[in-house]
Coordinates of N, CA and C in Angstrom, one line a residue:
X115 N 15.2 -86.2 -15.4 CA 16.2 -85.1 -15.1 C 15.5 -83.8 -14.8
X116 N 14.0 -83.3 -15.5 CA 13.4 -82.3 -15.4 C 13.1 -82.5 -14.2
X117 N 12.9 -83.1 -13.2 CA 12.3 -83.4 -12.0 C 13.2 -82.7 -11.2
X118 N 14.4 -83.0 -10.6 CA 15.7 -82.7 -10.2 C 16.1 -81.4 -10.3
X119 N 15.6 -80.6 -11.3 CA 16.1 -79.0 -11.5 C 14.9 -78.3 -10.5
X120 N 13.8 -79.2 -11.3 CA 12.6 -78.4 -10.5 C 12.4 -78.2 -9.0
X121 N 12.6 -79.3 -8.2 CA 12.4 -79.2 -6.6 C 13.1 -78.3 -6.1
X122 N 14.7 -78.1 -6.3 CA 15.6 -77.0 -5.9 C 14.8 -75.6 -6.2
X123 N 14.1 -75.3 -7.5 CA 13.4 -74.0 -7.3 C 12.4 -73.8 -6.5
X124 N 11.7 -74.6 -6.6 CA 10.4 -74.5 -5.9 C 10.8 -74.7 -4.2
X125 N 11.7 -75.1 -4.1 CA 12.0 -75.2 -2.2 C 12.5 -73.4 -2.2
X126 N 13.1 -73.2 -3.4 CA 13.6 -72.0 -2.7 C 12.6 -70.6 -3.1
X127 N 11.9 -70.8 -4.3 CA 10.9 -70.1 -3.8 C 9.4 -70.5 -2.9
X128 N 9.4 -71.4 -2.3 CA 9.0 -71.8 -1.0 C 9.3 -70.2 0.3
X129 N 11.1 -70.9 0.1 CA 11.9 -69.9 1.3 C 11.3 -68.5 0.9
X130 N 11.1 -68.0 -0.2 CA 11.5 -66.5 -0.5 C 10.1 -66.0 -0.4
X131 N 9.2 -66.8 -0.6 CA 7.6 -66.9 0.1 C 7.4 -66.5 1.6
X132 N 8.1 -67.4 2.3 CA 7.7 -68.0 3.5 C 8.5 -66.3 4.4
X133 N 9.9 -66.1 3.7 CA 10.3 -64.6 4.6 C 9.6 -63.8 3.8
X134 N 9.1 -63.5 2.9 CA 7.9 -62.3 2.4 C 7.0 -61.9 3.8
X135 N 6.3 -63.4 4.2 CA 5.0 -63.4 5.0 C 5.8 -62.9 6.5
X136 N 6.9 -63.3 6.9 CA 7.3 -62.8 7.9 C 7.6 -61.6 8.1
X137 N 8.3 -61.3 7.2 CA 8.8 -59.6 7.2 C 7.9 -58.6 6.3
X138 N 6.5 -57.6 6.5 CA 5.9 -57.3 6.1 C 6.6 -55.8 5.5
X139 N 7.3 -55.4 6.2 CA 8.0 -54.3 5.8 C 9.0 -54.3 4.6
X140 N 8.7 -53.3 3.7 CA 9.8 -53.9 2.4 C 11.1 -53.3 2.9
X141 N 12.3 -53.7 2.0 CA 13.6 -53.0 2.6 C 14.2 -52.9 1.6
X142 N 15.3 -51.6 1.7 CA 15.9 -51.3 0.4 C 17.1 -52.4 0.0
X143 N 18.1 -52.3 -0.8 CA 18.9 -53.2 -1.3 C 20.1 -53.3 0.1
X144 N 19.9 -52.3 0.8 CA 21.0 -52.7 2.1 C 20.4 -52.8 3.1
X145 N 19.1 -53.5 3.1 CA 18.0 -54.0 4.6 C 18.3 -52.9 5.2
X146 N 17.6 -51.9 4.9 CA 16.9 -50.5 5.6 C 15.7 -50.6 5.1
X147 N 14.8 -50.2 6.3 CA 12.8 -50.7 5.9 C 12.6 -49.2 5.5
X148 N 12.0 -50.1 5.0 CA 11.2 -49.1 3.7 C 9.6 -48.8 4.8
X149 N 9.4 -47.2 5.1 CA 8.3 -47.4 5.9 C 6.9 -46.4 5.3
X150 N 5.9 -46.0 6.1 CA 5.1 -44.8 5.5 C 5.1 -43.7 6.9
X151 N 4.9 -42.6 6.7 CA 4.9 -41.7 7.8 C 4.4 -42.2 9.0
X152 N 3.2 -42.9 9.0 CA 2.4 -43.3 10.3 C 3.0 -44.4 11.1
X153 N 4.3 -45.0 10.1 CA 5.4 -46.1 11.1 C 6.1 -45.5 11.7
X154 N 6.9 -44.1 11.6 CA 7.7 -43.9 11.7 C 8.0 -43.8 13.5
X155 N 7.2 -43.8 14.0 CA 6.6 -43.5 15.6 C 7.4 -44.7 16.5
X156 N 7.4 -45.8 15.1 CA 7.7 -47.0 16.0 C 9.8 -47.6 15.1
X157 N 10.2 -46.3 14.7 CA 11.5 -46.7 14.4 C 12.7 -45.8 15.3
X158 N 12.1 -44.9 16.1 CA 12.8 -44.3 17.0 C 14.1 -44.5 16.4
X159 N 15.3 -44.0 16.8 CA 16.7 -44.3 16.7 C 16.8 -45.6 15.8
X160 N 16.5 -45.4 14.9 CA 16.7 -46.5 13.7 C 16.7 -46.0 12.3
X161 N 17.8 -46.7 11.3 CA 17.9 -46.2 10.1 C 16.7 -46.7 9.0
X162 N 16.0 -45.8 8.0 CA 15.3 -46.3 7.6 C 15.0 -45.4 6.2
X163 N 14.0 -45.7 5.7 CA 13.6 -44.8 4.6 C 11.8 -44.2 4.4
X164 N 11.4 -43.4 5.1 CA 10.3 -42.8 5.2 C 9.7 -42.0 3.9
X165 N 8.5 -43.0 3.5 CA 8.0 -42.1 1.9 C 6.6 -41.6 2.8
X166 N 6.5 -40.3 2.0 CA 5.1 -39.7 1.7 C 5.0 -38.5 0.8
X167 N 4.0 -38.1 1.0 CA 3.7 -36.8 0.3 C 4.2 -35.4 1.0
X168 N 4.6 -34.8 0.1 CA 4.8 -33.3 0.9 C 3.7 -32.5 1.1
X169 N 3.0 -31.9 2.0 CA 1.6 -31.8 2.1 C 2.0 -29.9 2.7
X170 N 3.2 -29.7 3.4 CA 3.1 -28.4 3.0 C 5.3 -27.8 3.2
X171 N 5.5 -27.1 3.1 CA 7.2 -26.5 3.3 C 6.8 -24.8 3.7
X172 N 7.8 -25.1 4.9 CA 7.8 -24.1 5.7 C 9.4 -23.6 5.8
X173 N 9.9 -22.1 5.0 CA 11.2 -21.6 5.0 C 11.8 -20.6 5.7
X174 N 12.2 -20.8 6.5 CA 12.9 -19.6 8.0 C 13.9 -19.3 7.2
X175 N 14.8 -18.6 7.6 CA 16.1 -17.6 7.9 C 17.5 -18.8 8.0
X176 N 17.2 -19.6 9.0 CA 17.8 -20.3 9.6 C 17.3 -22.0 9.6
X177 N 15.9 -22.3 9.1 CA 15.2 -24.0 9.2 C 14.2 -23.8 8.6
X178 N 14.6 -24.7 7.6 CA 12.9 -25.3 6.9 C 12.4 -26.3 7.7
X179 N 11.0 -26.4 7.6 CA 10.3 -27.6 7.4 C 9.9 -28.1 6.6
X180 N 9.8 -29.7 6.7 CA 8.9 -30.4 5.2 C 8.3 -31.0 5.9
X181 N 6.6 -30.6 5.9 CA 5.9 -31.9 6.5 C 4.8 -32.5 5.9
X182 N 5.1 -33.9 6.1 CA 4.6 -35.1 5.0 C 3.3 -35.5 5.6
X183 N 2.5 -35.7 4.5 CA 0.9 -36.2 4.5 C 0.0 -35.6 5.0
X184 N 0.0 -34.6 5.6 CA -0.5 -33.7 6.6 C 0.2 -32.3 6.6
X185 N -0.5 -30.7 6.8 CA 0.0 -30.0 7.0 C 0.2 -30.0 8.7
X186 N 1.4 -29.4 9.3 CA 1.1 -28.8 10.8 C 0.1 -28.2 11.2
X187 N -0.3 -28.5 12.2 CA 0.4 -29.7 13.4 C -0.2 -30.8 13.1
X188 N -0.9 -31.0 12.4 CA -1.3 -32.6 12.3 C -0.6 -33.7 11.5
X189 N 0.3 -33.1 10.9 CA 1.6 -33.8 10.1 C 2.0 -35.1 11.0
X190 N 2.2 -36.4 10.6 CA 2.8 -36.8 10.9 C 4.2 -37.4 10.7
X191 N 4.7 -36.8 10.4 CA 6.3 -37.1 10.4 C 7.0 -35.4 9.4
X192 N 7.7 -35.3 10.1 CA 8.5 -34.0 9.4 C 9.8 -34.0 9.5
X193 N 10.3 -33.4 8.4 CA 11.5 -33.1 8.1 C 12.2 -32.2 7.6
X194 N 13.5 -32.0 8.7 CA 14.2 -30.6 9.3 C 14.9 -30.3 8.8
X195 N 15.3 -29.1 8.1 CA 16.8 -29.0 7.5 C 17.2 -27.9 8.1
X196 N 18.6 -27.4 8.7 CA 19.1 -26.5 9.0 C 20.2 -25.7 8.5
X197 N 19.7 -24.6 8.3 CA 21.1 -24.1 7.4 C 22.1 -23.6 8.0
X198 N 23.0 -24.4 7.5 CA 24.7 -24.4 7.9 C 24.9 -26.1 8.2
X199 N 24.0 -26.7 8.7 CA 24.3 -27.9 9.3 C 23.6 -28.7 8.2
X200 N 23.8 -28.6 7.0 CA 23.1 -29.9 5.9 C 23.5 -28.8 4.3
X201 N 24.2 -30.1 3.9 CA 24.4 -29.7 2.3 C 23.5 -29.4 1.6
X202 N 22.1 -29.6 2.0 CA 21.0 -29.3 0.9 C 21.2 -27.9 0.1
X203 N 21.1 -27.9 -0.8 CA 20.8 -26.9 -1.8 C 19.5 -26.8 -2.6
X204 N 19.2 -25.5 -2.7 CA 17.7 -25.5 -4.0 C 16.7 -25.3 -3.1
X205 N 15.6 -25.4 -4.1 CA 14.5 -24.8 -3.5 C 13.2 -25.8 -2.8
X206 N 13.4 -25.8 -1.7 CA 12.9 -26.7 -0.8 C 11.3 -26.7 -1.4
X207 N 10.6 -25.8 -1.5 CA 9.4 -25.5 -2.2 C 8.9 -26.0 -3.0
X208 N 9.8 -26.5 -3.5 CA 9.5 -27.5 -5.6 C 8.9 -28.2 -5.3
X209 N 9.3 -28.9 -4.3 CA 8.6 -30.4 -3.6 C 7.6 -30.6 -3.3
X210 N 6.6 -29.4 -2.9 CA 5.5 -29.7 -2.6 C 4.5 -30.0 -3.9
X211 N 3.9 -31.0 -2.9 CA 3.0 -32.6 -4.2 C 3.4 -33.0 -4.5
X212 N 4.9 -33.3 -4.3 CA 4.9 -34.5 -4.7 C 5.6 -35.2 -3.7
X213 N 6.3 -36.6 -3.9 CA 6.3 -37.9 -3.2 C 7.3 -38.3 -3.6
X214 N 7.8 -38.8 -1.6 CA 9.5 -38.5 -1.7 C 9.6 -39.4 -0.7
X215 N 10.9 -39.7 -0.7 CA 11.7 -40.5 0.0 C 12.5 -39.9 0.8
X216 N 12.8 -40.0 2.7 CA 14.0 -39.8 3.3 C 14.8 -41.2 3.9
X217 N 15.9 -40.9 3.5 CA 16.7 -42.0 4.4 C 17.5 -41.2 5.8
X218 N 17.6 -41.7 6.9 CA 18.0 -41.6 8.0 C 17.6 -42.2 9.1
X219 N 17.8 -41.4 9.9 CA 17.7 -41.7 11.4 C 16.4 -40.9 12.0
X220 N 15.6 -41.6 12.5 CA 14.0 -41.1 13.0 C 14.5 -40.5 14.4
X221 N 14.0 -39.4 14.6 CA 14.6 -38.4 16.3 C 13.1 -38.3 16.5
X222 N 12.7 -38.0 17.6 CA 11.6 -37.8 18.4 C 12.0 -36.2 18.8
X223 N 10.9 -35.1 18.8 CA 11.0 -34.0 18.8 C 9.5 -33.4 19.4
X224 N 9.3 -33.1 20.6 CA 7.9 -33.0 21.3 C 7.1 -33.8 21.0
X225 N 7.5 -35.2 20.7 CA 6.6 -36.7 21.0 C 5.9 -36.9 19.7
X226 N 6.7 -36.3 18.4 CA 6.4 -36.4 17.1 C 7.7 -36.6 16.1
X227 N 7.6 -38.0 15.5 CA 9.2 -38.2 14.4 C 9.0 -37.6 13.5
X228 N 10.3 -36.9 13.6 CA 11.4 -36.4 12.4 C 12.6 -36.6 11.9
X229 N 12.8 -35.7 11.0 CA 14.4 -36.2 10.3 C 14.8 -35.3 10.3
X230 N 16.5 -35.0 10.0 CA 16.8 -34.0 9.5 C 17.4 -34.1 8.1
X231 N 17.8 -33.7 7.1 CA 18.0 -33.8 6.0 C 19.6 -33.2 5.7
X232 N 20.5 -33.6 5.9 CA 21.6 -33.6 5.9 C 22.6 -33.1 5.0
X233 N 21.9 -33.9 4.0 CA 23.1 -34.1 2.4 C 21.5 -34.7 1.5
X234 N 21.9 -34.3 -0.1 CA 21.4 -34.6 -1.1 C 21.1 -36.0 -1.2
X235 N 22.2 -36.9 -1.0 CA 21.8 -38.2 -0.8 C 20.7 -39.2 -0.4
X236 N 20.1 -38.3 0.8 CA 18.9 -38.6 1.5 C 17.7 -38.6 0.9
X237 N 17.4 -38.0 0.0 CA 16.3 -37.4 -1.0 C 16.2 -38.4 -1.8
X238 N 15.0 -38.9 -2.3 CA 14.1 -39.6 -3.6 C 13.2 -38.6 -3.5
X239 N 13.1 -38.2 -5.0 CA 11.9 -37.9 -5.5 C 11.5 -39.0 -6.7
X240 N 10.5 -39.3 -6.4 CA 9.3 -39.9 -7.4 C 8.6 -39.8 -8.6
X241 N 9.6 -40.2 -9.6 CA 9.7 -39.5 -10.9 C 11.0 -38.6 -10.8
X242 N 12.0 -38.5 -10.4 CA 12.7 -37.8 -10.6 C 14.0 -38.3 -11.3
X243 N 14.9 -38.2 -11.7 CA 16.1 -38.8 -11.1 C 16.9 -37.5 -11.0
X244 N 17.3 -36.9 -11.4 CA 18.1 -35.2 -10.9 C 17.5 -35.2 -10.0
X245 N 18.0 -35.2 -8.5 CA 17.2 -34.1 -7.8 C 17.4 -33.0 -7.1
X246 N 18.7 -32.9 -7.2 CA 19.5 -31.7 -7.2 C 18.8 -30.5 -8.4
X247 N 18.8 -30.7 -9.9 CA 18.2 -30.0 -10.9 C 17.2 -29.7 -10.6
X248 N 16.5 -30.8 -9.9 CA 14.4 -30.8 -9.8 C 14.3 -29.3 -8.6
X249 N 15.2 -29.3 -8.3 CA 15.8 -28.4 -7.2 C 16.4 -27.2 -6.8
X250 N 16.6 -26.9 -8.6 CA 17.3 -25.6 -8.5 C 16.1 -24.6 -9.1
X251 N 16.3 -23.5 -8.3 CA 15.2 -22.4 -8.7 C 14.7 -21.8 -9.6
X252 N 13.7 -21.8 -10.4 CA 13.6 -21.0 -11.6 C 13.7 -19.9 -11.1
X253 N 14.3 -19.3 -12.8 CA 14.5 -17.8 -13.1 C 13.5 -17.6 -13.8
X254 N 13.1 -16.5 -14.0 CA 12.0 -15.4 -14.7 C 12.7 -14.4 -15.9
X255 N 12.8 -15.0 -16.6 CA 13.2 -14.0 -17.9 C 13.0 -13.4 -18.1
X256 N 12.9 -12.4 -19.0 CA 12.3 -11.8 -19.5 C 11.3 -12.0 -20.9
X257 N 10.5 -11.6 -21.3 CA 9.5 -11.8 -22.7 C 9.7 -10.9 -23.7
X258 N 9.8 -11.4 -24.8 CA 9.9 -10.5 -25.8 C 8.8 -9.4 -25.8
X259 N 7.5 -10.1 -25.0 CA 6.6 -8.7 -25.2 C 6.7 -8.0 -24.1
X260 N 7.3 -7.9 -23.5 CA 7.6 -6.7 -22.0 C 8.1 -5.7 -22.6
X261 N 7.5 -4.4 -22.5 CA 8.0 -3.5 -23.1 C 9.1 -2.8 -22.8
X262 N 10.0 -2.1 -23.7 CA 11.4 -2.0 -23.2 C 11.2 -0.6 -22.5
X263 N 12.2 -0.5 -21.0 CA 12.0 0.7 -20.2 C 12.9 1.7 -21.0
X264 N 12.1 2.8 -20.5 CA 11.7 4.3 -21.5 C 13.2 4.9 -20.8

C-alpha cells in the first residue's frame, strides 16, 4: 500500500521539477516574473516585478527619480514618479540602499526601461513591511541640551 501513495508524489514532483527547469524566471503568486534590472530591456509592455538596489534618488518640483543598481546615466532601469499623477507619499530618499521591489508595466524612455510608480501598492521594501511608515519623514526635535533662546 506504501508503494501506491508513493508513485503519485514522486510523478508530481517529477512535474514541479521538470516546469522549474523550463521556466527560469521566478513568479509572484499571480504569474507576474519576478525579474532583476538588467531583464527589464526584454519585458517591454509587460507586467512584472523589477528588484534592485536603490543606487541613487533624484527630487524635482514636479518628478523624482529612483535609479536602481547604478547611478545616472549608467542606471539601468529607473523609476518615475510624478507629482499629481501617483499616490506616493513620503520621502522618496529613505530608500536609498536599500532593496526594493516595483510591480508594473516596463515603458521604454530614450531606449532605457522604466516605471512609473503610481500608488503605494507597487512598492516592496526588503525588510520592511510598513512602507508607507518606512516612508514618512523624520522630524528633528528638539534636545534637552539646546539652549533655550534668550
Amino acid at each position: 500500500m506504501r508503494g501506491s501513495f508513493l508513485i503519485p508524489v514522486l510523478i508530481l514532483l517529477g512535474a514541479q521539477i521538470q516546469a522549474q527547469d523550463t521556466n527560469s524566471v521566478p513568479m509572484t503568486a499571480t504569474n507576474v516574473p519576478i525579474i532583476g534590472t538588467l531583464q527589464a530591456a526584454n519585458y517591454y509592455d509587460q507586467e512584472v516585478v523589477v528588484t534592485g538596489k536603490v543606487a541613487q534618488v533624484s527630487v524635482r518640483s514636479d518628478i523624482t527619480f529612483i535609479n536602481l543598481d547604478k547611478r545616472y546615466p549608467e542606471s539601468p532601469f529607473a523609476i518615475v514618479i510624478l507629482k499629481g499623477h501617483s499616490s506616493f507619499s513620503g520621502d522618496a530618499t529613505a530608500l536609498r540602499g536599500t532593496s526594493i521591489g516595483i510591480k508594473g508595466k516596463v515603458t521604454k524612455y530614450h531606449d532605457k526601461p522604466e516605471m512609473q510608480l503610481n500608488n503605494m501598492d507597487q512598492l516592496t521594501v526588503d525588510g520592511v513591511t510598513n512602507v508607507p511608515a518606512f516612508l514618512q519623514p523624520q522630524t528633528n526635535s528638539p534636545t534637552a541640551t539646546q539652549p533655550a533662546g534668550n
